[in-house]
mmCIF file of C-alpha atoms (C1' of nucleotides) in Angstrom:
data_model
loop_
_atom_site.group_PDB
_atom_site.id
_atom_site.type_symbol
_atom_site.label_atom_id
_atom_site.label_comp_id
_atom_site.label_asym_id
_atom_site.label_seq_id
_atom_site.Cartn_x
_atom_site.Cartn_y
_atom_site.Cartn_z
ATOM 1 C CA MET A 1 54.866 161.475 -72.695
ATOM 2 C CA ASN A 2 53.368 158.529 -74.553
ATOM 3 C CA LYS A 3 50.770 157.010 -72.279
ATOM 4 C CA LEU A 4 49.491 153.462 -72.493
ATOM 5 C CA ALA A 5 45.914 152.950 -73.586
ATOM 6 C CA PRO A 6 43.752 155.325 -71.555
ATOM 7 C CA ASP A 7 41.083 157.392 -73.251
ATOM 8 C CA PHE A 8 42.025 160.358 -75.384
ATOM 9 C CA LEU A 9 40.535 163.079 -77.578
ATOM 10 C CA LEU A 10 41.228 163.835 -81.216
ATOM 11 C CA PRO A 11 40.525 167.189 -82.841
ATOM 12 C CA ILE A 12 38.028 167.164 -85.711
ATOM 13 C CA PRO A 13 39.074 168.844 -88.961
ATOM 14 C CA PRO A 14 36.842 171.161 -91.005
ATOM 15 C CA ILE A 15 34.358 169.407 -93.332
ATOM 16 C CA PHE A 16 33.847 166.388 -91.128
ATOM 17 C CA SER A 17 30.618 164.651 -90.203
ATOM 18 C CA PHE A 18 30.822 161.839 -87.697
ATOM 19 C CA ARG A 19 27.253 160.880 -88.492
ATOM 20 C CA GLU A 20 27.970 160.568 -92.195
ATOM 21 C CA CYS A 21 31.044 158.434 -91.473
ATOM 22 C CA LEU A 22 29.055 156.187 -89.135
ATOM 23 C CA TRP A 23 26.406 155.813 -91.795
ATOM 24 C CA PHE A 24 29.025 154.671 -94.269
ATOM 25 C CA LEU A 25 30.412 152.134 -91.786
ATOM 26 C CA ASP A 26 26.960 150.708 -91.266
ATOM 27 C CA ARG A 27 25.227 151.022 -94.643
ATOM 28 C CA ASN A 28 22.775 148.191 -94.034
ATOM 29 C CA TYR A 29 25.498 145.629 -94.397
ATOM 30 C CA ASP A 30 26.395 142.938 -91.929
ATOM 31 C CA ASP A 31 29.990 143.976 -91.340
ATOM 32 C CA ILE A 32 31.680 141.858 -88.721
ATOM 33 C CA MET A 33 34.646 144.204 -88.316
ATOM 34 C CA HIS A 34 32.857 146.726 -86.116
ATOM 35 C CA ARG A 35 29.731 147.571 -84.178
ATOM 36 C CA VAL A 36 27.989 150.827 -84.945
ATOM 37 C CA THR A 37 25.372 152.542 -82.810
ATOM 38 C CA GLU A 38 23.602 155.869 -83.288
ATOM 39 C CA THR A 39 26.518 157.702 -81.752
ATOM 40 C CA SER A 40 29.579 155.479 -81.746
ATOM 41 C CA VAL A 41 31.623 152.804 -83.416
ATOM 42 C CA THR A 42 33.499 150.060 -81.571
ATOM 43 C CA LYS A 43 36.231 148.265 -83.402
ATOM 44 C CA PRO A 44 39.475 146.356 -82.872
ATOM 45 C CA PHE A 45 42.628 148.075 -84.132
ATOM 46 C CA ARG A 46 45.751 146.156 -84.907
ATOM 47 C CA VAL A 47 49.170 147.559 -84.092
ATOM 48 C CA GLY A 48 51.860 145.043 -84.900
ATOM 49 C CA LYS A 49 50.985 141.892 -83.015
ATOM 50 C CA LYS A 50 48.723 143.682 -80.596
ATOM 51 C CA VAL A 51 45.011 144.330 -80.957
ATOM 52 C CA ALA A 52 43.190 147.017 -78.989
ATOM 53 C CA LEU A 53 39.424 147.416 -78.888
ATOM 54 C CA LEU A 54 38.391 151.072 -79.127
ATOM 55 C CA GLU A 55 35.063 152.830 -78.911
ATOM 56 C CA ILE A 56 34.902 156.130 -80.755
ATOM 57 C CA SER A 57 32.250 158.767 -80.252
ATOM 58 C CA GLU A 58 31.859 162.490 -80.706
ATOM 59 C CA GLU A 59 32.200 164.741 -77.710
ATOM 60 C CA GLU A 60 32.042 168.527 -77.782
ATOM 61 C CA GLY A 61 33.533 168.933 -81.219
ATOM 62 C CA LYS A 62 36.179 166.284 -80.747
ATOM 63 C CA LEU A 63 36.432 162.549 -81.191
ATOM 64 C CA LEU A 64 36.504 160.690 -77.909
ATOM 65 C CA VAL A 65 38.451 157.446 -78.126
ATOM 66 C CA GLN A 66 37.950 154.978 -75.270
ATOM 67 C CA PHE A 67 39.861 151.790 -74.614
ATOM 68 C CA ARG A 68 37.486 148.840 -74.274
ATOM 69 C CA GLY A 69 39.735 145.814 -74.145
ATOM 70 C CA GLY A 70 42.443 143.797 -75.780
ATOM 71 C CA ASP A 71 46.123 144.666 -75.629
ATOM 72 C CA LEU A 72 47.614 147.838 -74.246
ATOM 73 C CA VAL A 73 49.051 149.868 -77.090
ATOM 74 C CA GLU A 74 50.962 153.135 -77.240
ATOM 75 C CA GLU A 75 48.552 156.032 -77.473
ATOM 76 C CA ASN A 76 50.370 157.566 -80.423
ATOM 77 C CA ASP A 77 49.894 154.379 -82.417
ATOM 78 C CA LEU A 78 46.205 154.357 -81.618
ATOM 79 C CA ARG A 79 45.858 158.001 -82.603
ATOM 80 C CA GLU A 80 47.405 157.137 -85.928
ATOM 81 C CA GLN A 81 44.940 154.277 -86.416
ATOM 82 C CA VAL A 82 41.881 156.395 -85.691
ATOM 83 C CA ILE A 83 43.162 159.211 -87.894
ATOM 84 C CA ALA A 84 43.606 156.641 -90.668
ATOM 85 C CA LEU A 85 40.151 155.162 -90.141
ATOM 86 C CA PHE A 86 38.426 158.514 -90.646
ATOM 87 C CA ASP A 87 41.056 160.083 -92.888
ATOM 88 C CA LEU A 88 41.217 163.020 -90.493
ATOM 89 C CA GLY A 89 44.417 164.311 -92.062
ATOM 90 C CA ALA A 90 42.864 165.149 -95.419
ATOM 91 C CA ASN A 91 41.932 168.682 -96.379
ATOM 92 C CA LEU A 92 38.639 168.365 -98.255
ATOM 93 C CA ALA A 93 38.211 172.031 -99.134
ATOM 94 C CA PRO A 94 39.802 171.821 -102.617
ATOM 95 C CA PHE A 95 37.751 168.741 -103.465
ATOM 96 C CA TYR A 96 34.561 170.487 -102.378
ATOM 97 C CA GLU A 97 35.403 173.508 -104.529
ATOM 98 C CA ARG A 98 35.610 171.239 -107.547
ATOM 99 C CA LEU A 99 32.406 169.431 -106.651
ATOM 100 C CA LYS A 100 30.534 172.699 -106.382
ATOM 101 C CA ALA A 101 31.820 173.727 -109.799
ATOM 102 C CA ASP A 102 30.193 170.686 -111.385
ATOM 103 C CA ASP A 103 26.485 171.138 -112.118
ATOM 104 C CA GLU A 104 25.616 167.451 -111.891
ATOM 105 C CA LEU A 105 27.759 166.636 -108.874
ATOM 106 C CA ALA A 106 27.409 169.771 -106.771
ATOM 107 C CA PHE A 107 24.565 168.275 -104.717
ATOM 108 C CA MET A 108 27.001 165.787 -103.171
ATOM 109 C CA ALA A 109 28.919 168.522 -101.374
ATOM 110 C CA LYS A 110 25.754 169.299 -99.466
ATOM 111 C CA GLU A 111 24.053 165.925 -99.127
ATOM 112 C CA PHE A 112 27.151 163.962 -98.175
ATOM 113 C CA PHE A 113 28.832 166.802 -96.336
ATOM 114 C CA GLY A 114 31.670 165.622 -94.149
ATOM 115 C CA LEU A 115 31.901 162.065 -95.437
ATOM 116 C CA ARG A 116 35.490 160.905 -95.163
ATOM 117 C CA LEU A 117 37.293 158.042 -96.840
ATOM 118 C CA ILE A 118 36.829 155.277 -94.302
ATOM 119 C CA GLY A 119 40.124 153.457 -94.328
ATOM 120 C CA ILE A 120 41.351 149.925 -93.850
ATOM 121 C CA PRO A 121 44.725 150.665 -92.246
ATOM 122 C CA ASP A 122 45.839 147.018 -92.394
ATOM 123 C CA LEU A 123 47.028 146.469 -95.978
ATOM 124 C CA PHE A 124 46.597 142.705 -95.773
ATOM 125 C CA GLU A 125 42.991 143.146 -94.704
ATOM 126 C CA ALA A 126 42.396 145.675 -97.478
ATOM 127 C CA ILE A 127 43.692 143.337 -100.169
ATOM 128 C CA CYS A 128 41.795 140.341 -98.779
ATOM 129 C CA TRP A 129 38.591 142.324 -98.561
ATOM 130 C CA SER A 130 38.839 143.435 -102.144
ATOM 131 C CA ILE A 131 39.584 139.906 -103.323
ATOM 132 C CA ILE A 132 36.564 138.673 -101.391
ATOM 133 C CA GLY A 133 34.450 141.371 -103.035
ATOM 134 C CA GLN A 134 35.465 140.587 -106.575
ATOM 135 C CA GLN A 135 32.569 139.824 -108.882
ATOM 136 C CA ILE A 136 29.980 138.969 -106.218
ATOM 137 C CA ASN A 137 27.267 141.121 -104.722
ATOM 138 C CA LEU A 138 28.165 143.056 -101.612
ATOM 139 C CA SER A 139 25.934 141.291 -99.143
ATOM 140 C CA PHE A 140 27.397 137.938 -100.112
ATOM 141 C CA ALA A 141 30.861 139.476 -99.846
ATOM 142 C CA TYR A 142 30.111 140.552 -96.279
ATOM 143 C CA SER A 143 28.926 137.034 -95.401
ATOM 144 C CA LEU A 144 32.134 135.551 -96.767
ATOM 145 C CA LYS A 145 34.197 138.038 -94.782
ATOM 146 C CA ARG A 146 32.238 137.218 -91.641
ATOM 147 C CA ARG A 147 32.922 133.514 -92.105
ATOM 148 C CA ILE A 148 36.684 133.741 -92.585
ATOM 149 C CA VAL A 149 36.997 136.248 -89.741
ATOM 150 C CA GLU A 150 34.970 134.056 -87.382
ATOM 151 C CA LEU A 151 37.080 131.101 -88.408
ATOM 152 C CA ALA A 152 40.520 132.670 -88.114
ATOM 153 C CA GLY A 153 40.356 136.161 -86.602
ATOM 154 C CA GLU A 154 41.302 137.103 -83.059
ATOM 155 C CA LYS A 155 38.415 137.695 -80.685
ATOM 156 C CA ILE A 156 37.872 140.285 -77.973
ATOM 157 C CA THR A 157 34.783 140.194 -75.771
ATOM 158 C CA TYR A 158 33.362 143.393 -74.356
ATOM 159 C CA ASP A 159 29.874 144.325 -73.251
ATOM 160 C CA ASP A 160 28.583 140.791 -74.017
ATOM 161 C CA HIS A 161 29.638 141.185 -77.603
ATOM 162 C CA VAL A 162 32.419 139.338 -79.401
ATOM 163 C CA PHE A 163 34.541 141.639 -81.543
ATOM 164 C CA HIS A 164 36.813 140.273 -84.236
ATOM 165 C CA ALA A 165 40.069 141.476 -85.684
ATOM 166 C CA PHE A 166 40.838 140.497 -89.246
ATOM 167 C CA PRO A 167 43.148 137.451 -89.243
ATOM 168 C CA THR A 168 46.851 138.043 -89.693
ATOM 169 C CA PRO A 169 48.685 136.631 -92.716
ATOM 170 C CA ALA A 170 50.109 133.929 -90.429
ATOM 171 C CA ARG A 171 46.597 132.761 -89.557
ATOM 172 C CA VAL A 172 45.446 132.757 -93.172
ATOM 173 C CA VAL A 173 48.537 130.896 -94.322
ATOM 174 C CA ALA A 174 47.478 128.148 -91.934
ATOM 175 C CA LEU A 175 44.126 127.772 -93.733
ATOM 176 C CA THR A 176 43.531 125.458 -96.662
ATOM 177 C CA VAL A 177 41.360 125.702 -99.738
ATOM 178 C CA GLU A 178 39.461 122.667 -98.446
ATOM 179 C CA GLN A 179 38.615 124.596 -95.275
ATOM 180 C CA LEU A 180 37.337 127.617 -97.157
ATOM 181 C CA ARG A 181 35.296 125.838 -99.824
ATOM 182 C CA PRO A 182 32.521 124.791 -97.406
ATOM 183 C CA LEU A 183 32.300 128.448 -96.345
ATOM 184 C CA GLN A 184 31.307 129.115 -99.979
ATOM 185 C CA PHE A 185 34.559 130.648 -101.064
ATOM 186 C CA SER A 186 35.271 129.683 -104.643
ATOM 187 C CA GLY A 187 38.413 127.626 -105.047
ATOM 188 C CA ARG A 188 39.963 130.567 -106.809
ATOM 189 C CA LYS A 189 39.210 133.096 -104.087
ATOM 190 C CA ALA A 190 40.567 130.700 -101.482
ATOM 191 C CA GLU A 191 43.785 130.250 -103.442
ATOM 192 C CA TYR A 192 44.195 133.992 -103.902
ATOM 193 C CA LEU A 193 43.704 134.736 -100.202
ATOM 194 C CA ILE A 194 46.144 132.093 -99.018
ATOM 195 C CA GLY A 195 48.600 133.162 -101.714
ATOM 196 C CA VAL A 196 48.476 136.796 -100.625
ATOM 197 C CA ALA A 197 48.952 135.716 -97.011
ATOM 198 C CA ASN A 198 52.043 133.796 -98.086
ATOM 199 C CA ALA A 199 53.374 136.862 -99.869
ATOM 200 C CA PHE A 200 53.021 138.889 -96.659
ATOM 201 C CA GLU A 201 54.586 136.143 -94.575
ATOM 202 C CA SER A 202 57.566 135.779 -96.864
ATOM 203 C CA GLY A 203 58.130 139.521 -96.949
ATOM 204 C CA GLU A 204 57.398 139.671 -100.669
ATOM 205 C CA ILE A 205 54.982 142.494 -99.919
ATOM 206 C CA SER A 206 54.380 144.921 -97.056
ATOM 207 C CA LYS A 207 52.854 148.302 -96.458
ATOM 208 C CA ALA A 208 56.205 149.879 -95.687
ATOM 209 C CA GLN A 209 57.633 148.490 -98.888
ATOM 210 C CA LEU A 210 54.796 149.967 -100.954
ATOM 211 C CA LEU A 211 55.091 153.325 -99.232
ATOM 212 C CA ALA A 212 58.739 153.454 -100.193
ATOM 213 C CA LEU A 213 57.947 153.231 -103.906
ATOM 214 C CA PRO A 214 58.199 156.504 -105.822
ATOM 215 C CA THR A 215 55.008 156.418 -107.888
ATOM 216 C CA THR A 216 51.452 155.113 -107.736
ATOM 217 C CA GLU A 217 52.177 153.236 -110.921
ATOM 218 C CA ALA A 218 55.015 151.370 -109.256
ATOM 219 C CA MET A 219 52.717 150.485 -106.339
ATOM 220 C CA VAL A 220 50.053 149.183 -108.698
ATOM 221 C CA GLN A 221 52.644 147.142 -110.506
ATOM 222 C CA ARG A 222 53.916 145.619 -107.275
ATOM 223 C CA LEU A 223 50.389 144.784 -106.126
ATOM 224 C CA THR A 224 49.250 143.292 -109.425
ATOM 225 C CA SER A 225 52.211 140.934 -109.369
ATOM 226 C CA LEU A 226 50.236 139.079 -106.681
ATOM 227 C CA ARG A 227 47.968 136.413 -108.071
ATOM 228 C CA GLY A 228 44.351 137.506 -107.694
ATOM 229 C CA VAL A 229 45.207 141.187 -107.593
ATOM 230 C CA GLY A 230 44.319 142.998 -110.795
ATOM 231 C CA GLU A 231 44.011 146.688 -111.524
ATOM 232 C CA TRP A 232 40.745 147.110 -109.649
ATOM 233 C CA THR A 233 41.990 145.392 -106.499
ATOM 234 C CA ALA A 234 45.294 147.256 -106.563
ATOM 235 C CA HIS A 235 43.634 150.666 -106.781
ATOM 236 C CA TYR A 236 40.969 149.787 -104.246
ATOM 237 C CA SER A 237 43.631 148.692 -101.769
ATOM 238 C CA LEU A 238 45.754 151.786 -102.368
ATOM 239 C CA MET A 239 42.711 153.944 -101.851
ATOM 240 C CA LYS A 240 41.524 152.264 -98.651
ATOM 241 C CA SER A 241 44.811 151.425 -97.008
ATOM 242 C CA LEU A 242 47.408 153.919 -98.196
ATOM 243 C CA LYS A 243 44.949 156.733 -98.903
ATOM 244 C CA VAL A 244 46.522 157.386 -102.278
ATOM 245 C CA PRO A 245 44.382 160.358 -103.325
ATOM 246 C CA THR A 246 44.642 159.734 -107.064
ATOM 247 C CA SER A 247 43.672 156.075 -107.165
ATOM 248 C CA VAL A 248 40.556 155.081 -109.062
ATOM 249 C CA PRO A 249 39.416 151.445 -109.151
ATOM 250 C CA TYR A 250 39.011 151.202 -112.901
ATOM 251 C CA GLY A 251 36.489 148.602 -113.901
ATOM 252 C CA ASP A 252 34.365 149.147 -110.810
ATOM 253 C CA VAL A 253 30.724 148.426 -111.586
ATOM 254 C CA GLY A 254 29.423 150.704 -108.857
ATOM 255 C CA LEU A 255 31.492 153.587 -110.109
ATOM 256 C CA TYR A 256 30.153 153.092 -113.617
ATOM 257 C CA ASN A 257 26.572 152.858 -112.417
ATOM 258 C CA ALA A 258 26.925 156.137 -110.542
ATOM 259 C CA LEU A 259 28.466 157.857 -113.545
ATOM 260 C CA ALA A 260 25.739 156.489 -115.788
ATOM 261 C CA ALA A 261 23.097 157.933 -113.485
ATOM 262 C CA LEU A 262 24.705 161.310 -112.841
ATOM 263 C CA LYS A 263 26.821 161.936 -115.912
ATOM 264 C CA LYS A 264 24.935 159.892 -118.516
ATOM 265 C CA LEU A 265 28.018 157.895 -119.308
ATOM 266 C CA PRO A 266 27.551 154.516 -121.000
ATOM 267 C CA LYS A 267 27.333 151.497 -118.733
ATOM 268 C CA ARG A 268 30.801 150.508 -119.787
ATOM 269 C CA PRO A 269 32.605 153.786 -120.304
ATOM 270 C CA SER A 270 35.890 153.966 -122.166
ATOM 271 C CA ARG A 271 39.042 155.138 -120.484
ATOM 272 C CA THR A 272 38.683 158.425 -122.347
ATOM 273 C CA GLU A 273 35.135 158.986 -121.132
ATOM 274 C CA LEU A 274 36.235 158.321 -117.562
ATOM 275 C CA ALA A 275 39.143 160.669 -117.941
ATOM 276 C CA SER A 276 36.824 163.446 -119.038
ATOM 277 C CA VAL A 277 34.861 163.201 -115.785
ATOM 278 C CA PHE A 278 37.890 162.826 -113.553
ATOM 279 C CA ALA A 279 40.002 165.496 -115.265
ATOM 280 C CA PRO A 280 38.711 168.430 -113.178
ATOM 281 C CA PHE A 281 39.312 166.379 -110.015
ATOM 282 C CA GLN A 282 43.012 165.774 -110.410
ATOM 283 C CA GLY A 283 44.514 164.904 -107.074
ATOM 284 C CA HIS A 284 41.073 164.067 -105.648
ATOM 285 C CA GLU A 285 40.109 161.037 -107.719
ATOM 286 C CA ALA A 286 39.755 158.747 -104.716
ATOM 287 C CA TYR A 287 37.333 161.139 -103.022
ATOM 288 C CA LEU A 288 35.311 161.575 -106.177
ATOM 289 C CA THR A 289 35.046 157.796 -106.391
ATOM 290 C CA LEU A 290 33.960 157.581 -102.762
ATOM 291 C CA TYR A 291 31.254 160.211 -103.233
ATOM 292 C CA LEU A 292 30.034 158.539 -106.410
ATOM 293 C CA TRP A 293 29.687 155.277 -104.508
ATOM 294 C CA ARG A 294 27.864 157.154 -101.811
ATOM 295 C CA SER A 295 25.416 158.486 -104.379
ATOM 296 C CA LEU A 296 24.306 154.940 -105.171
ATOM 297 C CA ALA A 297 22.813 154.411 -101.745
ATOM 298 C CA VAL A 298 19.481 155.655 -100.533
ATOM 299 C CA ARG A 299 19.643 156.865 -97.005
ATOM 300 C "C1'" DT B 1 15.132 131.073 -115.507
ATOM 301 C "C1'" DC B 2 18.083 134.769 -116.556
ATOM 302 C "C1'" DC B 3 21.223 138.392 -115.518
ATOM 303 C "C1'" DC B 4 24.067 140.852 -112.610
ATOM 304 C "C1'" DA B 5 27.398 141.525 -108.794
ATOM 305 C "C1'" DG B 6 32.617 146.974 -105.680
ATOM 306 C "C1'" DG B 7 37.127 141.054 -111.168
ATOM 307 C "C1'" DG B 8 40.937 138.267 -112.456
ATOM 308 C "C1'" DG B 9 43.475 134.687 -114.885
ATOM 309 C "C1'" DC B 10 44.317 132.577 -118.868
ATOM 310 C "C1'" DA B 11 44.266 131.163 -123.783
ATOM 311 C "C1'" DT B 12 43.955 132.785 -128.224
ATOM 312 C "C1'" DC B 13 44.477 135.675 -132.064
ATOM 313 C "C1'" DG C 1 46.171 144.714 -126.622
ATOM 314 C "C1'" DA C 2 41.840 143.120 -127.503
ATOM 315 C "C1'" DT C 3 38.528 139.502 -126.998
ATOM 316 C "C1'" DG C 4 36.327 135.392 -125.077
ATOM 317 C "C1'" DC C 5 35.810 132.048 -121.714
ATOM 318 C "C1'" DC C 6 35.799 130.262 -117.035
ATOM 319 C "C1'" DC C 7 35.219 130.626 -112.185
ATOM 320 C "C1'" DA C 8 31.101 130.279 -108.348
ATOM 321 C "C1'" DT C 9 26.967 131.751 -105.852
ATOM 322 C "C1'" DG C 10 23.596 134.984 -103.797
ATOM 323 C "C1'" DG C 11 20.192 138.426 -105.023
ATOM 324 C "C1'" DG C 12 16.731 140.584 -107.796
#
DNA sequence: TCCCAGGGGCATC
DNA sequence: GATGCCCATGGG
């Protein structure tokens, strides 16, 4: 039976660290999309037009998911959302085998043990977030996200704290460039965001539509047809939202910095040089990218 | 002050 | 298809 919105438990797969995932969610950045404590994360999840606020913690080897407010949503849909957030469906064993076989990268299997690809299940949010993050430093990117979410996102209050869901395409379509400029969005970013929202509203793009495409290449092509979405944004979105395991955000500065530090690659590596590092990780490129990003941060 | 940031579009050759 | 320029602003 599919119950409505009470608490439930999710089994934890092998090679999973809740602590490591929480650390990644927090990372010293001011992320408005969730609240992280030592032992839990509280976050709104969107299912269709509904938004449910969930608190997730670890309890006796399982994830405990508790309903904290918002709309009542089918439990199965919520399970799916939480599984997507922590990428619980992935089997990391093959990726770890490859990591351990690499002299310079083997340390990551131990130091970042159990880190999962933290997802952005909502494709619209994933694309917007990557557009916001283009070419500006991360802390500024988080401030911009906070401002647009506070302006247009849905709000749920719980425990004297206001939680925000990322605005729907319909809400972003209603915004204007003139509204976003004072929030320090560049004119270009504002245009891109509203344009992408229009594409979702008109049905020009959707997650289901992308999932139906036969190849990653076709998905990238579809995404890059949107103004403001280049190769980097397309791959980043595929990685975070659709969990495409082979996607690598080519051109990513952070990725290059990590490879320069660990693999002595040039600051601007060629496609060939990148390929040489990624070759042994075929089928696990997204996870290698995630762990390389992770290596940039000091705990 | 200068350079860089989890890029992308566009013109030009 | 490669290269150069522009966009915009916080952070170091």
